[in-house]
Every structure is written in C-alpha cells, then in structure tokens.
Coordinates of C-alpha atoms in Angstrom, one line a residue:
Chain E
X1 CA -122.5 10.7 -112.0
X2 CA -121.0 7.3 -113.6
X3 CA -119.8 7.0 -117.0
X4 CA -121.4 3.9 -118.0
X5 CA -124.7 5.7 -116.8
X6 CA -124.3 8.7 -119.2
X7 CA -123.9 5.8 -121.9
X8 CA -126.9 4.3 -121.4
X9 CA -128.5 7.4 -120.8
X10 CA -127.3 8.6 -124.2
X11 CA -127.9 5.1 -125.9
X12 CA -131.6 5.3 -124.6
X13 CA -132.1 8.7 -126.0
X14 CA -130.7 7.9 -129.5
X15 CA -133.0 4.7 -129.7
X16 CA -135.8 7.0 -128.7
X17 CA -134.8 9.2 -131.6
X18 CA -134.5 6.1 -133.8
X19 CA -138.2 4.9 -132.5
X20 CA -139.7 7.9 -132.8
X21 CA -138.3 8.3 -136.3
X22 CA -139.5 5.3 -137.6
X23 CA -142.9 5.4 -136.1
X24 CA -143.7 8.3 -138.4
X25 CA -142.7 6.5 -141.4
X26 CA -146.3 5.1 -142.4
X27 CA -149.7 5.2 -140.9
X28 CA -151.0 1.6 -141.6
X29 CA -154.7 0.6 -141.6
X30 CA -156.1 -2.5 -142.3
X31 CA -160.2 -2.7 -143.8
X32 CA -162.6 -5.9 -144.0
X33 CA -163.5 -6.2 -147.7
X34 CA -167.2 -6.0 -146.3
X35 CA -166.4 -2.1 -145.8
X36 CA -166.9 -1.7 -149.7
X37 CA -170.1 -1.2 -151.4
X38 CA -171.3 -2.4 -154.5
X39 CA -171.6 0.2 -157.3
X40 CA -174.6 -1.1 -158.7
X41 CA -177.1 -0.9 -155.9
X42 CA -179.7 -3.0 -157.9
X43 CA -177.6 -6.0 -158.5
X44 CA -178.6 -9.0 -156.5
X45 CA -176.3 -11.7 -155.3
X46 CA -173.7 -9.1 -153.4
X47 CA -173.3 -10.2 -149.9
X48 CA -171.3 -9.0 -146.9
X49 CA -169.8 -11.3 -144.3
X50 CA -167.2 -10.5 -141.8
X51 CA -165.0 -12.5 -144.5
X52 CA -165.4 -9.8 -147.2
X53 CA -167.6 -9.0 -149.8
X54 CA -168.7 -11.5 -152.0
X55 CA -170.5 -11.4 -155.8
X56 CA -172.2 -14.2 -156.5
X57 CA -174.6 -12.2 -158.8
X58 CA -173.5 -14.2 -162.1
X59 CA -171.5 -11.2 -163.4
X60 CA -168.8 -8.8 -162.5
X61 CA -169.5 -6.1 -160.3
X62 CA -167.5 -2.8 -159.3
X63 CA -167.3 -2.2 -155.5
X64 CA -166.0 1.2 -153.9
X65 CA -164.0 0.9 -151.0
X66 CA -163.8 3.9 -148.5
X67 CA -160.1 5.0 -147.4
X68 CA -159.2 7.2 -144.5
X69 CA -157.1 10.1 -145.4
X70 CA -155.5 11.7 -142.0
X71 CA -152.9 13.3 -143.5
X72 CA -155.1 15.4 -145.8
X73 CA -152.5 18.0 -147.2
X74 CA -149.7 16.0 -148.4
X75 CA -149.1 16.1 -152.3
X76 CA -147.5 13.1 -152.8
X77 CA -150.1 10.5 -152.6
X78 CA -150.3 7.0 -150.9
X79 CA -150.1 3.3 -151.4
X80 CA -152.7 0.8 -151.2
X81 CA -153.0 -3.3 -151.7
X82 CA -156.2 -5.6 -151.7
X83 CA -156.7 -8.9 -151.1
X84 CA -159.1 -11.2 -153.0
X85 CA -159.7 -14.9 -153.6
X86 CA -159.6 -14.9 -157.2
X87 CA -157.2 -12.4 -159.2
X88 CA -158.9 -9.1 -159.3
X89 CA -158.8 -5.8 -161.0
X90 CA -158.3 -2.9 -158.5
X91 CA -157.6 1.1 -158.3
X92 CA -157.3 3.8 -156.2
X93 CA -158.0 7.2 -157.8
X94 CA -157.3 10.8 -156.2
X95 CA -159.5 13.3 -158.2
X96 CA -161.7 16.2 -157.3
X97 CA -165.2 16.2 -156.3
X98 CA -166.5 16.2 -160.0
X99 CA -164.2 13.3 -161.3
X100 CA -163.0 15.5 -163.6
X101 CA -159.4 16.3 -162.6
X102 CA -157.1 13.6 -160.8
X103 CA -154.9 10.3 -161.6
X104 CA -155.4 6.8 -160.7
X105 CA -153.4 3.8 -160.8
X106 CA -154.3 0.1 -161.2
X107 CA -153.2 -3.6 -160.5
X108 CA -154.4 -6.7 -160.1
X109 CA -154.4 -8.6 -157.1
X110 CA -153.1 -12.2 -156.8
X111 CA -155.5 -15.1 -155.5
X112 CA -155.9 -15.3 -151.8
X113 CA -153.0 -12.6 -151.6
X114 CA -152.4 -9.1 -151.2
X115 CA -151.9 -7.3 -154.5
X116 CA -148.5 -5.8 -155.4
X117 CA -148.9 -1.8 -154.1
X118 CA -151.2 0.6 -155.8
X119 CA -148.9 3.5 -155.5
X120 CA -150.4 7.1 -156.2
X121 CA -147.6 9.4 -156.4
X122 CA -149.4 12.4 -156.4
X123 CA -152.5 13.9 -154.5
X124 CA -154.5 16.8 -154.6
X125 CA -154.5 18.9 -151.1
X126 CA -157.9 17.2 -149.0
X127 CA -159.2 15.3 -152.1
X128 CA -160.3 12.1 -151.3
X129 CA -159.0 8.5 -152.1
X130 CA -161.0 6.1 -153.3
X131 CA -160.3 2.0 -153.7
X132 CA -162.3 0.6 -156.7
X133 CA -162.3 -3.2 -157.4
X134 CA -163.8 -5.2 -160.2
X135 CA -165.2 -8.4 -158.8
X136 CA -165.5 -11.3 -160.9
X137 CA -168.7 -13.6 -160.5
X138 CA -167.6 -15.7 -157.6
X139 CA -164.9 -13.7 -156.0
X140 CA -164.7 -12.1 -152.6
X141 CA -162.6 -9.0 -151.5
X142 CA -161.6 -10.0 -148.3
X143 CA -159.5 -7.1 -146.8
X144 CA -157.3 -3.8 -148.2
X145 CA -154.9 -2.0 -146.5
X146 CA -153.6 1.5 -146.7
X147 CA -150.4 3.3 -145.7
X148 CA -150.4 7.0 -145.3
X149 CA -147.3 9.1 -145.0
X150 CA -146.1 10.5 -141.9
X151 CA -147.9 13.3 -140.1
X152 CA -151.3 11.8 -139.7
X153 CA -153.2 12.3 -136.9
X154 CA -151.7 15.9 -136.1
X155 CA -154.6 17.9 -136.6
X156 CA -154.4 18.0 -140.3
Chain U
X1 CA -142.0 26.5 -145.8
X2 CA -144.7 24.7 -145.2
X3 CA -145.4 24.1 -141.3
X4 CA -143.9 20.7 -141.1
X5 CA -140.9 22.0 -142.6
X6 CA -140.6 24.3 -139.8
X7 CA -141.3 21.8 -137.3
X8 CA -138.8 19.5 -138.8
X9 CA -136.2 22.5 -138.8
X10 CA -136.9 23.4 -135.3
X11 CA -136.7 19.7 -134.3
X12 CA -133.1 19.6 -136.2
X13 CA -132.1 22.6 -134.3
X14 CA -133.3 21.2 -130.9
X15 CA -131.6 17.9 -131.6
X16 CA -128.4 19.6 -132.6
X17 CA -128.8 22.0 -129.5
X18 CA -129.3 18.3 -127.4
X19 CA -126.8 16.3 -128.8
X20 CA -123.9 19.7 -128.5
X21 CA -124.9 19.4 -124.6
X22 CA -124.7 15.8 -124.7
X23 CA -121.3 15.4 -126.0
X24 CA -120.2 18.0 -123.7
X25 CA -121.7 16.3 -120.8
X26 CA -120.4 13.1 -121.7
X27 CA -116.8 14.5 -122.6
X28 CA -116.7 16.5 -119.1
X29 CA -115.0 15.1 -116.3
X30 CA -117.0 13.1 -114.1
X31 CA -118.6 14.9 -110.9
X32 CA -117.7 11.5 -109.2
X33 CA -115.4 8.8 -110.1
X34 CA -115.5 5.2 -109.1
X35 CA -112.5 5.6 -107.0
X36 CA -112.9 6.0 -103.2
X37 CA -110.9 9.3 -103.9
X38 CA -113.6 10.8 -105.9
X39 CA -116.2 9.7 -103.4
X40 CA -114.0 11.2 -100.6
X41 CA -113.8 14.6 -102.5
X42 CA -117.6 14.6 -103.3
X43 CA -118.4 14.2 -99.6
X44 CA -115.6 16.7 -99.1
X45 CA -117.2 19.2 -101.1
X46 CA -120.6 18.5 -99.8
X47 CA -119.9 19.3 -96.5
X48 CA -118.0 22.4 -97.2
X49 CA -121.5 24.1 -98.3
X50 CA -122.2 27.1 -96.3
X51 CA -125.1 26.9 -94.3
X52 CA -125.8 30.3 -94.6
X53 CA -126.4 32.2 -97.7
X54 CA -123.1 34.3 -98.6
X55 CA -123.4 38.0 -98.2
X56 CA -124.5 39.1 -101.8
X57 CA -123.2 42.0 -103.7
X58 CA -125.9 44.8 -104.4
X59 CA -125.7 44.6 -107.8
X60 CA -126.4 41.0 -107.6
X61 CA -129.3 41.3 -105.5
X62 CA -131.2 44.0 -107.8
X63 CA -130.0 41.6 -111.0
X64 CA -132.0 39.1 -108.8
X65 CA -135.0 41.4 -108.4
X66 CA -135.6 42.1 -111.3
X67 CA -135.1 38.4 -112.8
X68 CA -138.0 37.9 -110.0
X69 CA -140.0 40.3 -111.5
X70 CA -139.7 38.7 -114.8
X71 CA -140.9 35.2 -113.6
X72 CA -144.0 36.6 -112.3
X73 CA -144.7 38.3 -115.4
X74 CA -144.0 35.5 -117.3
X75 CA -146.2 33.1 -114.7
X76 CA -149.2 36.0 -115.1
X77 CA -149.0 35.7 -118.6
X78 CA -149.1 31.7 -118.5
X79 CA -152.4 32.1 -116.4
X80 CA -153.7 34.4 -119.0
X81 CA -152.9 31.8 -122.0
X82 CA -154.3 28.9 -120.1
X83 CA -157.8 31.1 -119.5
X84 CA -157.7 31.6 -123.2
X85 CA -157.5 27.7 -123.9
X86 CA -160.6 27.2 -122.1
X87 CA -163.8 26.6 -124.7
X88 CA -167.4 27.6 -124.0
X89 CA -167.8 24.8 -122.3
X90 CA -165.4 25.5 -119.7
X91 CA -163.4 22.0 -120.8
X92 CA -159.6 22.9 -121.4
X93 CA -158.4 22.8 -124.8
X94 CA -155.4 20.8 -125.2
X95 CA -152.9 22.8 -127.3
X96 CA -153.0 25.9 -129.3
X97 CA -156.6 26.4 -130.2
X98 CA -155.6 27.5 -133.3
X99 CA -154.1 24.0 -133.9
X100 CA -157.0 22.1 -133.1
X101 CA -159.1 23.2 -135.9
X102 CA -157.9 22.0 -139.5
X103 CA -157.0 25.0 -141.6
X104 CA -159.3 25.8 -144.3
X105 CA -158.8 25.0 -147.7
X106 CA -160.3 26.6 -150.6
X107 CA -161.8 24.8 -153.5
X108 CA -158.6 26.6 -155.8
X109 CA -155.8 25.3 -153.5
X110 CA -157.2 21.6 -153.8
X111 CA -157.4 21.8 -157.4
X112 CA -154.2 23.6 -158.3
X113 CA -152.2 20.8 -156.9
X114 CA -154.1 18.2 -159.4
X115 CA -154.1 20.6 -162.5
X116 CA -150.3 21.0 -162.0
X117 CA -149.6 17.7 -161.9
X118 CA -152.0 16.7 -164.6
X119 CA -150.3 19.5 -166.7
X120 CA -147.0 17.7 -166.3
X121 CA -148.3 14.6 -167.5
X122 CA -149.9 16.2 -170.8
X123 CA -146.5 18.0 -171.1
X124 CA -144.9 14.3 -171.2
X125 CA -147.4 12.9 -173.6
X126 CA -146.4 16.1 -176.1
X127 CA -142.7 15.1 -176.0
X128 CA -142.8 11.7 -176.2
X129 CA -141.8 10.1 -179.4
X130 CA -144.3 7.7 -181.4
X131 CA -143.8 4.1 -181.6
X132 CA -146.3 3.1 -184.4
X133 CA -146.9 -0.3 -183.5
X134 CA -147.0 -0.1 -179.9
X135 CA -149.3 3.1 -180.8
X136 CA -151.7 1.3 -183.0
X137 CA -152.2 -1.7 -181.4
X138 CA -153.1 0.1 -177.8
X139 CA -155.5 2.7 -179.9
X140 CA -157.2 -0.4 -181.4
X141 CA -157.6 -2.0 -177.7
X142 CA -158.9 1.5 -176.4
X143 CA -161.4 1.7 -179.1
X144 CA -162.6 -1.9 -178.4
X145 CA -163.3 -0.5 -174.8
X146 CA -165.5 2.2 -175.4
X147 CA -167.7 -0.3 -177.8
X148 CA -168.0 -2.3 -174.9
X149 CA -171.5 -2.6 -173.2
X150 CA -171.7 -0.1 -170.4
X151 CA -169.6 2.8 -172.0
X152 CA -171.8 3.0 -175.1
X153 CA -174.7 5.3 -174.6
X154 CA -172.9 7.2 -171.6
X155 CA -170.2 8.6 -173.4
X156 CA -168.2 8.7 -176.8
X157 CA -164.0 8.5 -177.7
X158 CA -163.8 11.5 -180.1
X159 CA -160.3 11.0 -180.0
X160 CA -157.1 8.6 -179.2
X161 CA -153.4 9.5 -179.8
X162 CA -150.9 6.8 -178.6
X163 CA -147.3 7.6 -178.5
X164 CA -144.7 5.4 -176.9
X165 CA -146.1 4.8 -173.3
X166 CA -149.0 7.2 -173.2
X167 CA -152.2 7.4 -175.0
X168 CA -154.2 10.6 -175.2
X169 CA -157.9 10.3 -175.1
X170 CA -160.9 13.0 -175.9
X171 CA -163.8 11.6 -174.3
X172 CA -167.3 13.5 -174.2
X173 CA -169.8 12.2 -171.3
X174 CA -173.4 12.9 -170.6
X175 CA -173.3 13.0 -166.5
X176 CA -170.7 12.0 -164.0
X177 CA -172.0 8.8 -163.6
X178 CA -170.9 8.0 -167.0
X179 CA -167.7 9.5 -166.7
X180 CA -167.0 7.3 -163.8
X181 CA -168.1 4.3 -165.7
X182 CA -165.6 5.0 -168.4
X183 CA -162.9 5.0 -165.8
X184 CA -164.0 1.7 -164.9
X185 CA -164.4 0.3 -168.0
X186 CA -160.9 1.5 -168.9
X187 CA -159.4 -0.1 -165.8
X188 CA -161.5 -3.4 -166.3
X189 CA -160.5 -3.5 -170.4
X190 CA -157.3 -2.0 -170.7
X191 CA -155.8 -2.0 -167.1
X192 CA -153.1 -4.4 -167.2
X193 CA -151.9 -2.6 -170.6
X194 CA -152.2 0.6 -169.3
X195 CA -152.2 0.9 -165.1
X196 CA -151.9 4.7 -165.0
X197 CA -154.3 7.1 -165.6
X198 CA -155.0 11.2 -165.2
X199 CA -157.7 13.2 -165.8
X200 CA -158.3 16.4 -166.8
X201 CA -161.6 18.8 -167.8
X202 CA -161.5 19.6 -171.5
X203 CA -163.0 22.6 -173.5
X204 CA -166.7 22.0 -172.1
X205 CA -168.3 21.2 -169.2
X206 CA -169.2 17.4 -170.8
X207 CA -165.6 17.0 -172.1
X208 CA -162.5 15.4 -170.3
X209 CA -159.0 14.6 -171.6
X210 CA -157.8 11.2 -170.1
X211 CA -154.1 10.2 -170.4
X212 CA -153.4 6.4 -170.0
X213 CA -149.8 5.0 -169.4
X214 CA -147.7 1.9 -168.9
X215 CA -144.8 3.9 -167.3
X216 CA -145.1 4.9 -163.2
X217 CA -142.1 7.6 -164.3
X218 CA -144.9 9.4 -166.4
X219 CA -147.0 9.9 -163.7
X220 CA -145.0 10.8 -160.9
X221 CA -144.2 14.5 -159.9
X222 CA -141.4 16.5 -161.5
X223 CA -140.6 18.3 -158.1
X224 CA -140.2 17.4 -154.4
X225 CA -144.0 17.4 -153.1
X226 CA -145.2 18.3 -150.0
X227 CA -146.3 16.3 -147.2

C-alpha cells in the first residue's frame, strides 16, 4: 500500500476520533417558550403562541417549563438558559419528588436575548429538572435551551 | 466503577491497541513501493503463489481441525444468542436486551446523592465566618420576602442565620404547594442577591431548612461526580 494512502487513512481515523469525542460533549435541545405552563391556572391573560408564552394578566406570573433529561443518572447537573422579551427571573431546580430536598440556581435573563447560563452543578440520580420563570406583566418567554452532559440516549 | 467508566476504559484499551497497530503498520515497510522495481517484486511474489495447497504437517492439520470445531461451536452459540434476543412479538431486539431496559433506581439511591450534596452545603455554612454587615442586611431582605404577599399564611420563617456568603433559613409550611411558593418568592425577591439555593428536610414533615448563597463554589460538589 502506498505511504500517502496510509497517512490519509490514519488522518481520517484521527478525525473520526476527534469528532466522535466532540459529539459526546453536550446534548443541546431548544424548546419554544409556549411549552411552559402558567402556575396559577386561574390566571387570565396568559397566552400561548408559536413565539412563546405571553403574560398580559396585569400581574407577574410564574411559569414552569418541561426539561427533558435523557441522562438520568449523572450527578453533576446540567445547564439551561432562557430568552424573554424583557428581563425575567428564571431558575432551574433539581429536587426530589416532594420538593423537600435538592438545589436550584436562578438568573435574570437579558431582554430579547438568552440569559446567562443557569448551571446546576449537582443533580440527584433520576430526579427531574424544572425550569421556572417569573414573567413580568407584558413579558413573553420566547425560548429556552438545555444542554445535557454526555452519555445521553444510551438507554439511561 | 460505573458502567460508563468501564466503557471508557475499554474504549481507551481499544484505541491504545489500535494506535499501536497503526503505528506498526505505518512504520512497516511498504508491501509495494512506488517504484517499478517494487511493483515488479509484488508481481513476482504473486505469480509465485503455488497453484495447489502445500502438503500439510499432520500436527498442523490436527490443529486446524480443532480450530474448525471451535469456530463451529462459536457459530452455534451465536445462533442461540440471536434467538434469545427476539422478543415475544417475534421482533428482534437490538443489542443486549439487558441494555434496552433502564436499570431500576431505588428511591433511596436517588435521595442519597442529593442528601450528600446538600449536607456538604450545610457543612460549608457551619464553617463560614460571619460578616456582620452583610449578614444583617441580607437577613432583613429575606424576612421581607416572607412578609410579601403570597408567602404569609402558607408558611413561616422560624429562624434566619446569615454568615459571609450563605444564609440558613428554618421554614415551616402547610403543604407542598406552600413550599413551592416559598422557593418561587425567594427567587423573585432575593434571587439577584442570593441566586443559589438548597433545601433539605427539617425536624418534622412540614419543616425544611433552606440554604441561600451568592457564590457558586459553596454549592459545587466536593468530590468528582458520576455522569
């Protein structure tokens, strides 16, 4: 076999290893803000559009947003960020099922921009993540993004 | 060692072995060089292959028979394994059936990781010195949050103790919704000052201890964690 063919093959293997490693760094997911539900089910003036969830109820409203957790056994948390039309307080939590044990971290989003990262540095095995945001009157939560650590979609 | 660690170790061994082989392969002399002399050499060696198999040594022939028997046994075992990986509907199961079902996680296992982490945060609070000026200001802010509309009536703040970057709150609540409301109100009112939080069960079913802080280090795990 020619020497240069060997080198190309070797290079290809190196690139495969590099990209395979990169692919396992994070598992990103983006959700529309309209996935979130208002906590106060009796509130009027909260609307769901393809562009997000809007609060025109006349008062601030908490919304809870679903977060998919594929890697349910990792103990080093996750990170999220959210985007809203005005500065909005959000937090991600990881608590047990009755809410009496766990951790959370909060951040205020920028206006019309993704927030800084909400990094949860620890997680319980198989406990759910939740994103909660406090929408001021007139605000729309447009989108949110999650990034799970590697080893997702591998049967756990 | 977790399954992921085992997988990573196996991967490292495979990559190591593969790279050793690759190195040897790259360093080995070319079976054909770019010169016509090398090509001629290849053609010669090809043409010199015997048309008929050579006479075998009886010992070698016996060894080959044994190897064939082993291969036949392995083939049989593979067929058996394939039939085991067919589910009740007759559809083949991809991969090892044990891997397709998530391992059962006991509630105690789930809670243990969180308990350990929150206990670390509690320990950091105990070790922290007190900055009186900071502690007083933040304690007043927290007490104000509990007086805000929405918390009062559902829960009560029994005690608040602030140090330099951490505060400890002893809270009673009427129901789970009331507790969730406390967390939301704390984020809403003091979230910018104290963005990190942890919660652990208190002395009774309707009591919890909440830790709030302004430094991520205080809420980071002490030891390396499993993914």
